[in-house]
Short mmCIF file of C-alpha atoms and ligand atoms in Angstrom, two decimals:
data_model
loop_
_atom_site.label_atom_id
_atom_site.label_comp_id
_atom_site.label_asym_id
_atom_site.label_seq_id
_atom_site.Cartn_x
_atom_site.Cartn_y
_atom_site.Cartn_z
CA MET A 278 0.06 -0.12 -0.11
CA GLU A 279 1.33 3.55 -0.83
CA PRO A 280 2.46 5.11 2.30
CA ARG A 281 0.30 7.81 2.93
CA GLU A 282 -2.35 6.07 2.33
CA ALA A 283 -1.32 3.61 4.93
CA ARG A 284 -0.76 6.48 7.38
CA ARG A 285 -4.15 7.88 6.31
CA ARG A 286 -5.80 4.56 7.24
CA ALA A 287 -4.22 4.37 10.43
CA ALA A 288 -5.03 8.03 11.59
CA GLN A 289 -8.74 7.75 10.52
CA ALA A 290 -9.10 4.39 12.32
CA VAL A 291 -7.16 6.27 15.44
CA PHE A 292 -9.98 8.85 15.11
CA ASP A 293 -12.67 6.60 14.72
CA GLY A 294 -11.68 4.91 17.89
CA ALA A 295 -11.66 7.82 20.05
CA ARG A 296 -15.47 8.63 19.27
CA SER A 297 -18.49 6.89 20.22
CA LEU A 298 -20.80 5.80 16.80
CA GLN A 299 -23.37 8.06 18.16
CA GLN A 300 -20.93 11.15 18.30
CA ARG A 301 -19.80 10.42 14.79
CA ASN A 302 -23.76 9.71 13.71
CA ARG A 303 -24.46 13.35 14.80
CA VAL A 304 -21.77 14.93 12.50
CA GLY A 305 -22.15 12.14 9.98
CA GLN A 306 -18.56 10.88 10.16
CA PHE A 307 -18.08 7.91 8.64
CA ALA A 308 -15.10 7.44 6.11
CA THR A 309 -15.46 5.39 3.12
CA PRO A 310 -13.84 2.35 2.36
CA SER A 311 -10.61 2.44 0.40
CA GLN A 312 -11.69 0.15 -2.12
CA LEU A 313 -15.16 1.66 -2.49
CA ALA A 314 -13.51 5.17 -2.81
CA SER A 315 -11.26 3.46 -5.43
CA ALA A 316 -14.20 2.02 -7.38
CA ILE A 317 -15.96 5.44 -7.48
CA ALA A 318 -13.03 7.41 -8.40
CA SER A 319 -12.22 4.96 -11.61
CA GLU A 320 -16.17 5.55 -12.66
CA ALA A 321 -15.99 9.13 -12.26
CA LEU A 322 -12.41 9.28 -14.34
CA VAL A 323 -13.96 7.47 -17.18
CA LEU A 324 -16.79 9.70 -17.17
CA LEU A 325 -14.82 12.91 -17.06
CA GLY A 326 -12.54 11.88 -19.97
CA GLU A 327 -8.64 12.63 -20.64
CA GLY A 328 -7.18 15.56 -19.64
CA PRO A 329 -5.83 17.30 -16.16
CA VAL A 330 -8.02 16.94 -12.85
CA ARG A 331 -8.99 19.91 -10.92
CA PHE A 332 -10.37 18.06 -7.86
CA GLY A 333 -12.48 18.94 -5.09
CA GLU A 334 -13.86 17.02 -2.17
CA PRO A 335 -16.38 19.26 0.24
CA SER A 336 -16.53 17.12 3.01
CA VAL A 337 -12.92 15.81 3.24
CA GLY A 338 -12.56 13.82 6.23
CA SER A 339 -9.05 12.34 6.04
CA GLY A 340 -9.25 12.33 2.17
CA ALA A 341 -10.39 8.58 1.23
CA PHE A 342 -11.27 10.03 -2.14
CA TYR A 343 -8.06 12.18 -2.44
CA GLY A 344 -6.01 8.90 -1.94
CA ALA A 345 -8.21 6.95 -4.35
CA LEU A 346 -7.68 9.45 -7.17
CA LEU A 347 -3.86 9.31 -6.66
CA ARG A 348 -4.13 5.73 -6.72
CA SER A 349 -5.44 5.78 -10.18
CA GLY A 350 -2.94 7.75 -11.56
CA ALA A 351 -4.99 10.49 -12.74
CA GLU A 352 -2.72 13.50 -13.78
CA VAL A 353 -3.79 16.14 -10.93
CA GLU A 354 -3.53 19.73 -11.89
CA SER A 355 -5.25 21.18 -8.31
CA ALA A 356 -6.62 19.51 -5.30
CA TRP A 357 -8.72 21.24 -2.59
CA GLY A 358 -11.25 20.00 0.36
CA VAL A 359 -13.10 21.21 2.98
CA GLU A 360 -13.78 19.90 6.61
CA LEU A 361 -15.56 21.31 9.38
CA ASP A 362 -13.88 19.11 12.21
CA PRO A 363 -10.48 20.91 12.70
CA GLU A 364 -8.60 17.81 14.40
CA LEU A 365 -9.69 15.68 10.69
CA ALA A 366 -8.66 18.82 8.95
CA GLY A 367 -5.39 18.48 10.63
CA ILE A 368 -4.91 15.06 9.87
CA CYS A 369 -5.47 15.43 6.54
CA ARG A 370 -3.49 18.56 5.69
CA GLU A 371 -0.28 16.62 7.54
CA ILE A 372 -1.11 13.69 5.19
CA TRP A 373 -1.30 15.28 1.77
CA SER A 374 0.85 17.96 2.49
CA GLY A 375 1.66 20.01 -0.26
CA GLN A 376 -0.68 18.72 -2.78
CA LEU A 377 -4.42 19.03 -1.16
CA THR A 378 -5.29 22.09 0.06
CA VAL A 379 -7.62 21.58 3.49
CA HIS A 380 -9.99 24.51 4.19
CA THR A 381 -11.10 23.97 8.06
CA GLY A 382 -14.63 25.07 7.97
CA ASP A 383 -18.15 24.88 6.67
CA PHE A 384 -18.45 23.93 3.17
CA THR A 385 -22.02 24.91 2.71
CA GLN A 386 -20.64 28.67 3.83
CA SER A 387 -17.57 28.61 1.49
CA ARG A 388 -17.65 30.65 -1.79
CA GLY A 389 -15.71 30.45 -4.92
CA LEU A 390 -14.34 26.72 -4.92
CA ARG A 391 -14.46 25.56 -8.34
CA ALA A 392 -13.21 21.70 -9.48
CA ASN A 393 -14.05 19.84 -12.80
CA LEU A 394 -13.95 16.34 -10.29
CA ILE A 395 -15.99 16.24 -7.04
CA LEU A 396 -15.78 12.90 -5.18
CA ALA A 397 -17.70 13.23 -2.15
CA ASN A 398 -19.38 11.14 0.60
CA PRO A 399 -21.05 14.13 2.47
CA PRO A 400 -22.07 14.18 6.32
CA TYR A 401 -25.35 12.25 6.52
CA VAL A 402 -26.93 14.52 9.34
CA ARG A 403 -30.76 14.00 9.59
CA HIS A 404 -32.78 17.14 9.57
CA HIS A 405 -33.73 16.99 13.00
CA HIS A 406 -29.92 17.86 13.99
CA LEU A 407 -29.85 21.00 12.13
CA THR A 408 -31.12 23.98 13.97
CA ARG A 409 -33.85 26.14 12.91
CA GLY A 410 -31.40 28.89 12.00
CA GLU A 411 -29.08 26.56 10.08
CA LYS A 412 -31.70 25.30 8.04
CA VAL A 413 -32.89 28.92 6.90
CA ARG A 414 -29.38 30.00 6.01
CA LEU A 415 -28.90 26.52 4.22
CA ARG A 416 -32.32 26.85 2.21
CA ALA A 417 -31.60 30.28 1.33
CA ARG A 418 -28.05 29.35 -0.03
CA VAL A 419 -29.20 26.27 -2.13
CA GLN A 420 -31.76 28.41 -3.58
CA GLU A 421 -29.37 31.43 -4.19
CA GLU A 422 -27.10 28.90 -5.91
CA THR A 423 -29.43 26.81 -7.61
CA GLY A 424 -32.84 28.15 -7.69
CA VAL A 425 -34.14 24.95 -5.79
CA ARG A 426 -36.35 25.22 -2.79
CA LEU A 427 -35.73 22.42 -0.48
CA SER A 428 -38.16 21.39 2.35
CA GLY A 429 -36.99 21.58 5.92
CA LEU A 430 -36.85 18.04 6.22
CA ALA A 431 -33.98 17.64 4.01
CA GLY A 432 -30.82 15.89 5.47
CA LEU A 433 -27.51 17.91 5.27
CA TYR A 434 -26.22 15.65 2.35
CA VAL A 435 -28.96 16.83 -0.07
CA TYR A 436 -27.54 20.63 0.43
CA PHE A 437 -23.91 18.88 -0.29
CA MET A 438 -25.20 17.52 -3.30
CA LEU A 439 -26.82 21.01 -4.90
CA LEU A 440 -24.30 23.34 -3.37
CA GLY A 441 -21.30 20.58 -4.80
CA THR A 442 -23.02 20.00 -8.28
CA ALA A 443 -23.17 23.98 -8.63
CA ALA A 444 -19.86 24.26 -7.95
CA LEU A 445 -18.62 22.21 -11.13
CA GLU A 446 -17.09 23.77 -13.63
CA PRO A 447 -18.86 23.22 -17.27
CA ASP A 448 -18.95 19.77 -18.32
CA GLY A 449 -17.20 18.70 -14.97
CA VAL A 450 -18.10 15.26 -13.06
CA ALA A 451 -19.21 15.03 -9.46
CA ALA A 452 -19.99 11.55 -7.75
CA TRP A 453 -22.06 11.64 -4.80
CA LEU A 454 -21.91 8.75 -2.10
CA VAL A 455 -25.13 9.19 -0.28
CA PRO A 456 -28.02 7.30 1.43
CA SER A 457 -30.66 5.97 -1.12
CA GLU A 458 -33.36 7.63 0.80
CA TRP A 459 -33.38 10.89 -1.28
CA MET A 460 -34.48 8.78 -4.47
CA ARG A 461 -37.81 7.86 -2.94
CA VAL A 462 -38.95 10.27 -0.20
CA GLY A 463 -40.76 13.53 -0.19
CA TYR A 464 -37.82 16.01 0.69
CA GLY A 465 -36.08 14.69 -2.15
CA ARG A 466 -38.25 15.49 -5.12
CA PRO A 467 -36.87 19.27 -5.49
CA LEU A 468 -33.42 17.12 -5.66
CA ARG A 469 -34.39 14.65 -8.13
CA ASP A 470 -36.30 17.32 -10.35
CA TRP A 471 -33.25 19.51 -10.15
CA LEU A 472 -30.90 16.86 -11.09
CA ALA A 473 -33.26 15.64 -14.14
CA GLY A 474 -34.11 18.92 -15.30
CA SER A 475 -31.01 20.84 -14.57
CA VAL A 476 -27.86 19.01 -15.03
CA ARG A 477 -26.97 15.61 -16.68
CA VAL A 478 -27.27 12.34 -14.40
CA GLU A 479 -24.97 9.79 -15.96
CA ARG A 480 -25.43 7.11 -13.51
CA VAL A 481 -27.42 6.06 -10.31
CA HIS A 482 -26.30 3.08 -8.80
CA VAL A 483 -27.85 1.92 -5.33
CA PHE A 484 -26.19 -0.81 -3.26
CA ASP A 485 -28.03 -3.69 -1.29
CA ALA A 486 -28.88 -2.34 2.09
CA ASN A 487 -27.03 -5.17 3.71
CA ASP A 488 -23.96 -4.59 1.87
CA GLU A 489 -20.90 -5.73 4.24
CA GLN A 490 -18.92 -2.88 2.98
CA PHE A 491 -20.66 -0.16 4.87
CA GLY A 492 -19.95 -2.02 8.22
CA ASP A 493 -22.00 0.10 10.79
CA ALA A 494 -24.11 2.44 8.56
CA LEU A 495 -27.53 1.74 9.04
CA VAL A 496 -28.90 2.71 5.39
CA SER A 497 -28.63 1.94 2.05
CA SER A 498 -26.33 3.45 0.03
CA SER A 499 -26.26 5.20 -3.68
CA VAL A 500 -23.86 6.61 -5.50
CA VAL A 501 -24.99 9.53 -8.12
CA PHE A 502 -22.75 10.52 -11.02
CA VAL A 503 -23.48 13.85 -12.48
CA ARG A 504 -22.31 16.11 -14.95
CA ARG A 505 -22.42 20.12 -15.19
CA ALA A 506 -24.39 19.64 -18.69
CA PRO A 507 -27.88 19.99 -19.91
CA PRO A 508 -29.73 17.17 -19.41
CA GLY A 509 -29.00 13.72 -21.64
CA SER A 510 -31.93 11.66 -22.85
CA GLU A 511 -31.34 8.44 -20.19
CA VAL A 512 -30.08 7.46 -17.26
CA VAL A 513 -28.19 4.27 -16.16
CA PHE A 514 -30.07 2.84 -13.05
CA SER A 515 -27.74 0.08 -11.38
CA ARG A 516 -28.11 -2.10 -8.57
CA GLY A 517 -26.42 -4.63 -6.08
CA GLY A 518 -23.36 -6.21 -6.62
CA THR A 519 -20.45 -3.88 -7.33
CA LEU A 520 -20.11 -0.67 -9.28
CA ALA A 521 -18.13 -2.31 -11.85
CA ARG A 522 -20.41 -5.24 -11.87
CA PRO A 523 -23.89 -4.40 -10.68
CA ASP A 524 -26.67 -7.38 -10.19
CA GLU A 525 -28.73 -5.42 -12.41
CA SER A 526 -28.97 -2.33 -14.63
CA VAL A 527 -31.32 -0.66 -16.80
CA LEU A 528 -31.82 2.78 -18.81
CA VAL A 529 -34.32 5.01 -18.01
CA ALA A 530 -35.55 7.78 -20.20
CA THR A 531 -34.59 11.30 -18.38
CA ALA A 532 -38.15 12.49 -19.34
CA GLU A 533 -39.74 9.83 -17.13
CA LEU A 534 -37.49 10.97 -14.38
CA LEU A 535 -38.99 14.31 -14.24
CA ALA A 536 -42.27 13.33 -13.00
CA ALA A 537 -41.57 10.37 -11.18
CA GLU A 538 -42.67 9.90 -7.67
CA ARG A 539 -39.65 7.89 -6.95
CA TRP A 540 -36.62 7.01 -8.89
CA PRO A 541 -36.24 4.65 -10.63
CA PRO A 542 -39.92 4.94 -11.47
CA SER A 543 -41.73 1.74 -10.63
CA PRO A 544 -41.65 -0.47 -13.57
CA VAL A 545 -45.01 -1.09 -15.12
CA VAL A 546 -45.98 -4.49 -14.77
CA THR A 547 -47.48 -6.39 -17.72
CA GLY A 548 -48.42 -9.67 -16.00
CA PRO A 549 -50.98 -10.33 -12.96
CA VAL A 550 -50.22 -7.97 -9.82
CA LEU A 551 -51.09 -9.33 -6.40
CA GLY A 552 -54.32 -6.98 -6.46
CA ASP A 553 -55.68 -9.36 -9.20
CA TRP A 554 -55.82 -12.46 -7.14
CA PHE A 555 -55.95 -10.63 -3.24
CA SER A 556 -57.31 -8.09 -1.59
CA VAL A 557 -55.60 -6.67 1.60
CA ARG A 558 -56.21 -4.95 4.68
CA ARG A 559 -54.30 -4.13 7.52
CA GLY A 560 -54.32 -6.15 10.84
CA VAL A 561 -56.04 -5.19 13.81
CA ALA A 562 -55.18 -1.86 15.60
CA THR A 563 -55.70 -2.63 18.94
CA GLY A 564 -54.99 0.75 20.23
CA ALA A 565 -53.09 -0.89 23.30
CA ASN A 566 -51.07 -3.82 22.52
CA GLN A 567 -49.41 -3.74 25.83
CA PHE A 568 -52.79 -4.35 27.48
CA PHE A 569 -54.88 -6.27 25.08
CA VAL A 570 -52.05 -8.97 23.66
CA LEU A 571 -51.07 -11.34 26.38
CA THR A 572 -48.88 -14.34 26.79
CA ARG A 573 -50.95 -17.66 27.65
CA ALA A 574 -49.15 -17.50 30.79
CA ARG A 575 -50.36 -14.19 32.10
CA ALA A 576 -53.74 -14.71 30.44
CA ASP A 577 -53.83 -17.97 32.85
CA GLU A 578 -52.49 -16.33 35.74
CA LEU A 579 -55.32 -13.31 35.25
CA GLY A 580 -57.81 -15.72 35.15
CA LEU A 581 -59.30 -14.65 31.93
CA PRO A 582 -62.19 -16.61 30.38
CA SER A 583 -60.85 -18.53 27.47
CA ASP A 584 -63.68 -17.25 24.83
CA ALA A 585 -62.44 -13.95 25.43
CA LEU A 586 -59.12 -14.84 24.09
CA LYS A 587 -58.28 -15.63 20.43
CA PRO A 588 -54.96 -16.48 19.13
CA VAL A 589 -53.02 -13.79 17.62
CA LEU A 590 -49.87 -14.00 15.49
CA PRO A 591 -46.43 -12.92 16.96
CA SER A 592 -44.14 -10.41 15.47
CA PRO A 593 -42.58 -12.23 12.45
CA ARG A 594 -38.96 -12.41 13.66
CA GLU A 595 -40.36 -15.18 16.10
CA LEU A 596 -42.01 -17.25 13.51
CA GLU A 597 -39.54 -20.11 11.81
CA ASP A 598 -41.82 -21.65 9.80
CA ASP A 599 -43.64 -19.70 6.57
CA VAL A 600 -46.39 -22.09 7.44
CA ILE A 601 -48.59 -21.29 10.82
CA GLU A 602 -50.11 -24.05 12.62
CA GLY A 603 -51.23 -24.14 16.17
CA ASP A 604 -52.58 -21.31 18.51
CA GLY A 605 -49.03 -20.37 19.86
CA GLU A 606 -48.31 -18.65 23.02
CA LEU A 607 -49.92 -15.13 22.27
CA PHE A 608 -53.73 -13.99 22.37
CA LEU A 609 -55.88 -11.02 21.82
CA LEU A 610 -58.29 -10.12 23.97
CA ASP A 611 -61.40 -9.82 22.08
CA TRP A 612 -64.48 -9.37 24.03
CA SER A 613 -67.53 -6.82 23.65
CA GLY A 614 -69.99 -7.82 25.81
CA PRO A 615 -70.51 -7.31 29.27
CA ALA A 616 -67.80 -8.35 31.65
CA SER A 617 -67.95 -9.68 35.07
CA GLY A 618 -65.16 -11.68 37.44
CA ALA A 619 -61.42 -11.75 36.56
CA LEU A 620 -62.28 -10.09 33.02
CA ARG A 621 -64.03 -7.18 34.75
CA GLU A 622 -61.00 -6.59 36.99
CA TYR A 623 -58.68 -6.57 34.38
CA LEU A 624 -60.82 -4.28 32.26
CA GLU A 625 -60.98 -2.18 35.49
CA GLN A 626 -56.75 -1.79 35.67
CA GLY A 627 -57.42 -0.66 32.25
CA GLU A 628 -59.55 2.15 33.03
CA ALA A 629 -57.22 3.12 36.02
CA ALA A 630 -54.37 3.45 33.41
CA GLY A 631 -56.63 6.02 31.52
CA LEU A 632 -57.01 3.30 28.11
CA PRO A 633 -60.54 4.46 27.32
CA ASP A 634 -59.21 8.16 27.06
CA ARG A 635 -57.08 7.15 24.11
CA TYR A 636 -57.64 8.05 20.78
CA LEU A 637 -58.50 4.96 19.08
CA LEU A 638 -60.43 3.33 21.98
CA SER A 639 -62.34 6.36 23.08
CA ARG A 640 -63.91 5.94 19.56
CA ARG A 641 -65.38 2.24 20.30
CA LYS A 642 -67.98 1.21 22.20
CA PRO A 643 -67.31 -0.55 24.72
CA TRP A 644 -63.76 0.95 25.14
CA TYR A 645 -62.03 -2.84 25.04
CA ARG A 646 -64.02 -3.97 21.76
CA GLN A 647 -61.62 -5.19 18.92
CA GLU A 648 -62.25 -3.92 15.37
CA ARG A 649 -63.47 -7.15 13.22
CA ARG A 650 -61.18 -9.06 10.75
CA ASP A 651 -61.99 -12.60 9.39
CA PRO A 652 -58.97 -14.77 9.98
CA ALA A 653 -56.54 -13.81 7.10
CA PRO A 654 -55.52 -17.16 5.24
CA PHE A 655 -52.40 -15.20 4.61
CA VAL A 656 -50.51 -12.53 5.95
CA ILE A 657 -47.35 -10.40 5.14
CA ALA A 658 -44.87 -8.74 7.38
CA TYR A 659 -44.61 -5.53 5.61
CA MET A 660 -42.05 -3.77 7.42
CA GLY A 661 -38.27 -4.84 7.97
CA ARG A 662 -34.63 -3.82 7.68
CA LYS A 663 -33.90 -6.32 4.81
CA SER A 664 -36.68 -7.30 2.21
CA PRO A 665 -39.90 -6.85 4.08
CA LEU A 666 -41.78 -9.20 2.02
CA ARG A 667 -41.93 -12.17 4.03
CA VAL A 668 -45.42 -13.93 3.45
CA PHE A 669 -46.84 -16.57 6.04
CA TRP A 670 -49.58 -19.44 5.24
CA ASN A 671 -51.72 -18.62 8.40
CA LYS A 672 -52.99 -22.27 8.18
CA ALA A 673 -53.97 -21.73 12.17
CA GLY A 674 -56.58 -18.75 11.39
CA ARG A 675 -55.04 -16.85 14.21
CA LEU A 676 -55.97 -13.10 14.18
CA ALA A 677 -53.20 -10.31 13.46
CA THR A 678 -52.14 -6.87 14.67
CA ASN A 679 -51.51 -4.08 12.50
CA ARG A 680 -47.99 -4.69 12.20
CA TRP A 681 -49.27 -7.59 9.39
CA LEU A 682 -51.49 -7.12 6.28
CA LEU A 683 -53.55 -9.37 5.64
CA LEU A 684 -54.22 -11.01 2.16
CA TYR A 685 -57.50 -12.58 1.42
CA PRO A 686 -57.83 -14.76 -1.95
CA LYS A 687 -60.62 -13.42 -4.31
CA GLU A 688 -63.27 -15.42 -5.53
CA GLY A 689 -62.48 -18.33 -7.15
CA ILE A 690 -58.99 -18.51 -6.12
CA GLY A 691 -58.13 -21.62 -4.36
CA THR A 692 -55.84 -21.92 -1.27
CA GLU A 693 -52.80 -23.93 -2.63
CA ALA A 694 -52.82 -21.77 -5.84
CA ALA A 695 -53.17 -18.59 -4.06
CA TRP A 696 -50.20 -20.07 -1.68
CA ARG A 697 -48.15 -20.81 -5.17
CA ALA A 698 -48.83 -17.28 -6.22
CA LEU A 699 -47.42 -15.75 -3.18
CA ARG A 700 -44.39 -17.61 -2.89
CA SER A 701 -43.46 -16.37 -6.46
CA LEU A 702 -43.34 -12.70 -5.18
CA ASP A 703 -39.58 -11.61 -5.52
CA PRO A 704 -38.44 -10.21 -2.17
CA ALA A 705 -36.45 -7.51 -4.47
CA ASP A 706 -39.59 -6.12 -5.64
CA ALA A 707 -40.41 -5.07 -2.20
CA LEU A 708 -37.22 -2.49 -2.71
CA THR A 709 -38.69 -1.59 -6.19
CA PHE A 710 -42.12 -0.81 -5.41
CA GLY A 711 -42.07 -0.22 -1.68
CA ARG A 712 -40.19 2.68 0.08
CA GLN A 713 -37.14 2.74 2.44
CA TYR A 714 -36.86 4.79 5.71
CA GLY A 715 -34.06 6.30 7.51
CA GLY A 716 -32.35 3.62 9.31
CA GLY A 717 -32.66 1.23 6.49
CA LEU A 718 -36.07 0.34 7.35
CA ASN A 719 -37.93 -1.25 4.19
CA LYS A 720 -41.80 -0.92 3.89
CA LEU A 721 -44.75 -1.76 1.45
CA GLU A 722 -47.92 0.36 1.87
CA PRO A 723 -51.17 -1.74 0.93
CA SER A 724 -51.20 0.25 -2.16
CA GLU A 725 -47.72 -0.72 -3.17
CA LEU A 726 -48.23 -4.36 -1.95
CA LEU A 727 -51.45 -4.78 -4.64
CA ARG A 728 -48.78 -3.58 -7.44
CA LEU A 729 -46.29 -6.37 -6.96
CA PRO A 730 -45.90 -8.73 -9.92
CA LEU A 731 -46.99 -12.09 -9.45
CA ARG A 732 -44.75 -14.90 -11.55
CA VAL A 733 -47.65 -17.31 -12.07
C1 SAM B 863 -19.33 10.85 5.72
S1 SAM B 863 -17.49 11.71 6.23
C2 SAM B 863 -16.80 11.46 4.94
C3 SAM B 863 -14.95 11.60 5.13
C4 SAM B 863 -14.38 11.74 3.81
N1 SAM B 863 -14.98 12.47 2.61
C5 SAM B 863 -14.36 10.06 3.39
O1 SAM B 863 -15.03 9.72 2.35
O2 SAM B 863 -14.13 9.55 4.08
C6 SAM B 863 -18.15 13.44 6.27
C7 SAM B 863 -17.20 14.33 6.52
O3 SAM B 863 -17.78 15.83 6.47
C8 SAM B 863 -17.51 16.51 7.64
N2 SAM B 863 -18.38 17.31 7.52
C9 SAM B 863 -19.64 17.47 8.62
N3 SAM B 863 -20.07 18.77 8.21
C10 SAM B 863 -19.23 19.43 7.47
C11 SAM B 863 -19.51 20.68 6.74
N4 SAM B 863 -20.93 21.73 7.09
N5 SAM B 863 -18.84 21.16 5.88
C12 SAM B 863 -17.39 20.41 5.61
N6 SAM B 863 -17.13 18.89 6.22
C13 SAM B 863 -18.15 18.69 6.99
C14 SAM B 863 -17.15 15.54 8.59
O4 SAM B 863 -16.43 15.90 9.78
C15 SAM B 863 -16.86 14.27 8.13
O5 SAM B 863 -15.41 14.30 8.57
#
């Protein structure tokens, strides 16, 4: 390994070791793994083409991307980096002395920095760690530079992407290693529209959410390659694998991106979709799971009558088999008539705890009555850190709370055929059709579930 890169890695490891994960999270301090920095640099250099590089890195850290650029053998004419943390800026300055000009400060307040190649992993600082004053300043600056009006929900990396891309020389290229959230959420919309309409997006790659190279990061990462040039006619979207060898790659017309609710737009499915075969309902919203969902042991201890208890599904994590048989250990208190004895006493405990005043419960009569749901033959876990798509055959006919979506086959569809159809769902589609939240949580709304392709 090149000696300066070896020193950089060692210094970065010492720096990381001296701070807690929470501390680094707050200021978005996660260094880019060297291999990934090299892969991004190579791809960006191909896009930039021949000629000298005038490099810039708006959140330079210890200089992972600068190191990668030197390893690539590119001819570097000039190079700057900005780093807010004086300690890191010092490390970076010392390691790359004489070659990389390191400015200690806030990139979003810098002026006049230009480059024809920007490689960056900007700080992933969520909006609730930005003060109201900071947001006002950041939004005004972005609007001044790009005309884009961001919502107050945008994380710091969105401001970096806009201000950094605006700092490119004409025909310059930027690569942004950022969480993939911006591609689907509402606050990403103005950024997406600007990227599609005002510059040229060359490629967007999304890594698998559980890709090991991101170690302790909790979000799925994307790399966006942008050129400061008028929009092109198509954008490459790739997913999974590595940048050089993605698992999947498609071309999307830029015109389609402009009006899209999400990037890449959900594919148009020509074959049957889940909604052709099933109707979907949410599971029961009890309004107080802690009170209404009881283990068998607890119900026995309280002496609750068995006709007031219905078997209910536990969390998907606790289910090993995809076919659910037997009553299990959890029960839902489901009673709507007058209560006496042990049941009355238990309900009084709920009353003493103020449950009847809770929003959902205050609208029910009596307050402990549950929503009516026919037991669903199939249930689906629609939230999860990996793919949320996990389907179960609820042979036992247990009830399900609203952490589940319930699937009922439409008329004329047999149970076995329905199960085969559900087994044909591709977990990867959950990411294409669903949404991803901060913290790497994937989720499918009922309307999204209905659009999933069935391979029958
Ligand atoms: C995700 S890290 C990436 C560091 C380095 N670019 C790399 O790839 O390893 C983001 C860096 O941005 C720095 N930073 C946070 N806010 C900043 C700001 N407003 N201006 C410049 N740097 C900032 C953090 O201290 C951190 O070093």
